[in-house]
CSV table of C-alpha atoms in Angstrom, one decimal:
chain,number,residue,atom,x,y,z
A,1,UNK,CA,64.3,-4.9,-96.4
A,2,UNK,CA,62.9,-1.7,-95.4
A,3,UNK,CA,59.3,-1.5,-94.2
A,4,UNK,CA,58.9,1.1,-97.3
A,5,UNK,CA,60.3,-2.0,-99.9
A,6,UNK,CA,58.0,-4.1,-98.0
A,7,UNK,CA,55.0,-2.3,-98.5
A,8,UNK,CA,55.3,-2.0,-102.5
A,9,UNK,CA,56.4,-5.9,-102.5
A,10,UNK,CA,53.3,-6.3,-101.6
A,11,UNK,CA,51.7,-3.6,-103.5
A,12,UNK,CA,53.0,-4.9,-106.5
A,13,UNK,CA,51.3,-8.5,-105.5
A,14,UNK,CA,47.9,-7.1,-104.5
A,15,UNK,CA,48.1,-5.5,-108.5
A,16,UNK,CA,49.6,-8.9,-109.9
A,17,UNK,CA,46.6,-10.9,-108.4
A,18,UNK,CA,44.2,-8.6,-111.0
A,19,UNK,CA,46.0,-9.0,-113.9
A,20,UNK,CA,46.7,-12.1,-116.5
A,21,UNK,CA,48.1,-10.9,-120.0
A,22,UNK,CA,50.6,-13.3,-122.1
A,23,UNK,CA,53.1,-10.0,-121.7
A,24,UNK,CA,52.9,-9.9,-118.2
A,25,UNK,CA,55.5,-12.2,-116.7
A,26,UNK,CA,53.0,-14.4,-114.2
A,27,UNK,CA,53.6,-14.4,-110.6
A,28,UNK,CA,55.2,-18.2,-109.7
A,29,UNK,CA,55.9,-18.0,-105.8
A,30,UNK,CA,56.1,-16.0,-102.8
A,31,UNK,CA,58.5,-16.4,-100.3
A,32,UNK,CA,58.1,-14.2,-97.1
A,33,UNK,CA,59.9,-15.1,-93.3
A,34,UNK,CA,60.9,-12.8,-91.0
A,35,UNK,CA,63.8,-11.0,-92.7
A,36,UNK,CA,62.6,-10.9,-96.5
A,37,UNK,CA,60.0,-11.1,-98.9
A,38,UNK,CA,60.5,-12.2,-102.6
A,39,UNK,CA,58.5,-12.4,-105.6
A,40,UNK,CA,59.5,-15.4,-108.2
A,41,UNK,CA,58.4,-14.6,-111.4
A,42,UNK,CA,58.2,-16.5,-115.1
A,43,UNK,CA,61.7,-17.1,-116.0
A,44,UNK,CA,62.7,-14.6,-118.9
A,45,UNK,CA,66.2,-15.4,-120.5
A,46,UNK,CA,66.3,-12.9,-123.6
A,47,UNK,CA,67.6,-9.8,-120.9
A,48,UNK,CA,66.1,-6.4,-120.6
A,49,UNK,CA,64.9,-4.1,-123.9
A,50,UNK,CA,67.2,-1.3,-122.7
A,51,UNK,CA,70.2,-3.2,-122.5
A,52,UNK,CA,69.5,-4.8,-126.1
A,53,UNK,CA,69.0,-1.5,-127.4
A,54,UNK,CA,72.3,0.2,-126.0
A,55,UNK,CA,74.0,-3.1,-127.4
A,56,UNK,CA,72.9,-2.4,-130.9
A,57,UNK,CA,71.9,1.2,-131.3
A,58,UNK,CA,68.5,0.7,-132.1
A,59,UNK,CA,65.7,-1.9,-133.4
A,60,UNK,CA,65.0,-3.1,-137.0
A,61,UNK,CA,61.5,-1.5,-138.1
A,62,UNK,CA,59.8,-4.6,-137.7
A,63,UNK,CA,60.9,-5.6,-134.7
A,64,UNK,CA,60.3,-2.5,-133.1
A,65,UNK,CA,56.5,-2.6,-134.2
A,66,UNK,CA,56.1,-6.0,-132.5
A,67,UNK,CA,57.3,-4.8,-129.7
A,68,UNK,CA,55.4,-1.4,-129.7
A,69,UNK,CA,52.5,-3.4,-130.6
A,70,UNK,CA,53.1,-5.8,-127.3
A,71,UNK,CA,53.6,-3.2,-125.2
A,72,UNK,CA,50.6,-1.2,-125.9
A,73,UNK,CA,48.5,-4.5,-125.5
A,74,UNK,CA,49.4,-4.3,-122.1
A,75,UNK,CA,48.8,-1.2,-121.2
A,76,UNK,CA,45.2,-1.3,-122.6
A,77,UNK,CA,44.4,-4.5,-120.8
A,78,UNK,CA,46.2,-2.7,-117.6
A,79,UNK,CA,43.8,0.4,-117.9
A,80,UNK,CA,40.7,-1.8,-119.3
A,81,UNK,CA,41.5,-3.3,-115.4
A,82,UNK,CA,42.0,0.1,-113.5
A,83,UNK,CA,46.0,-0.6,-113.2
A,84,UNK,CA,48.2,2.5,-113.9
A,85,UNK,CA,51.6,1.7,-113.9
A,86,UNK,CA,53.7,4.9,-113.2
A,87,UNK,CA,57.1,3.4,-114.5
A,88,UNK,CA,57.4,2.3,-117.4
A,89,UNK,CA,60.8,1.9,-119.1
A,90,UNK,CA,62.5,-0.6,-121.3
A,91,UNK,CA,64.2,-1.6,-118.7
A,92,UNK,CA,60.9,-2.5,-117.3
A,93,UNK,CA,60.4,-5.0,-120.5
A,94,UNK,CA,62.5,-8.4,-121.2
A,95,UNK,CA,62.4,-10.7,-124.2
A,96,UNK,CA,60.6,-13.8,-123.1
A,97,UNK,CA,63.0,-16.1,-125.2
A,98,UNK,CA,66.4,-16.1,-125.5
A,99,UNK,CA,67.8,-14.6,-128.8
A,100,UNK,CA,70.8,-16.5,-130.6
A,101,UNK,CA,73.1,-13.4,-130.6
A,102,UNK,CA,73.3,-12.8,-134.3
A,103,UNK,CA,70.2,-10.3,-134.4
A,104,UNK,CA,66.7,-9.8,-133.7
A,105,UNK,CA,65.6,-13.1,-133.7
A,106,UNK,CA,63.0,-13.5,-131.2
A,107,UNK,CA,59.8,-11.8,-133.0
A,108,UNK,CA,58.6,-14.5,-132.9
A,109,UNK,CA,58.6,-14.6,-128.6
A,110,UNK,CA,56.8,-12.0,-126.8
A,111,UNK,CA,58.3,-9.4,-124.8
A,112,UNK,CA,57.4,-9.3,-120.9
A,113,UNK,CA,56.6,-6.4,-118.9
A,114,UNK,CA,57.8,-7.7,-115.4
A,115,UNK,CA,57.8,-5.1,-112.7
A,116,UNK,CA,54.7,-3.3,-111.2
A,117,UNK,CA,56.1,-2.2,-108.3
A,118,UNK,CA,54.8,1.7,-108.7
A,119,UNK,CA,51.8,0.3,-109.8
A,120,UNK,CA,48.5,1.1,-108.5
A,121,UNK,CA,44.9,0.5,-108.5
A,122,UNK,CA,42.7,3.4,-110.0
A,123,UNK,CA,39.2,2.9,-108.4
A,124,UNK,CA,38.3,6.3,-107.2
A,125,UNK,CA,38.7,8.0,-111.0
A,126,UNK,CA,37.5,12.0,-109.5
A,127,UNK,CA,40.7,11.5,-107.6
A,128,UNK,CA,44.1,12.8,-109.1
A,129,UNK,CA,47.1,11.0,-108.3
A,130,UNK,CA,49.2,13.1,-106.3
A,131,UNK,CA,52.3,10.8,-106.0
A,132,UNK,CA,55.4,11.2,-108.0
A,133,UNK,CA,57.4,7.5,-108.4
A,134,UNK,CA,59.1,6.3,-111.8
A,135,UNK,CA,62.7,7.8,-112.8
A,136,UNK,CA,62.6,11.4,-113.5
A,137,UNK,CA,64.7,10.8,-116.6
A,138,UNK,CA,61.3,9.6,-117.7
A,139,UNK,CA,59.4,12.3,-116.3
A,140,UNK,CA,57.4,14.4,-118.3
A,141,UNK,CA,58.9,18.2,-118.6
């Protein structure tokens, strides 16, 4: 991998080591040698939000609040702990459990946010972040 990968690898682990929320898919291994450097992560079978969402056009009411509701958990515990992620997406989110295929069946299961790879620390708070990261579909106008 490129030393640029490298760095937010380990970026993301320096930001996984202060966080531990129930919709933050936990940080397992580490595997580093001379040629790469992997993260293992919680194992996630239900697949991505984004991809269940193009599958069916959009979520039931209730299942879309629970998973609203989920995501904004996180990203109060994330701020509560000077974490800003700079990415977020649905393809950023996956269902925790794996769903049976006839619907939304997993409400009952949490939904995961499992990268933080453009996250970042915010400890100096009179500072503006000056880096742009994230997918500029996503970008605000």
């Amino acid at each position: 991998p490129s030393r640029t990968a490298i760095l937010k690898i380990r970026n993301e682990v320096n930001v996984r080591v202060r966080v531990d929320h129930p919709n933050i898919a936990r940080l397992i291994e580490i595997y580093e040698d001379e040629k790469q450097l992997a993260l293992v992560l919680e194992y996630c079978p239900g697949g991505d939000l984004f991809s269940h969402l193009c599958d069916r056009g959009r979520f039931p009411e209730q299942t879309a609040r629970v998973i609203v509701q989920q995501m904004l958990a996180v990203l109060c515990y994330l701020h509560a702990h000077d974490v800003v992620h700079r990415d977020l997406r649905l393809e950023k989110w996956v269902l925790a459990t794996q769903h049976d295929g006839s619907g939304f069946r997993f409400l009952a299961g949490p939904v995961k946010l499992v990268d933080l790879g453009n996250a970042t620390v915010w400890s100096n708070k009179s500072k503006k972040m000056d880096v742009t990261c994230g997918a500029l579909a996503y970008a605000s106008p």
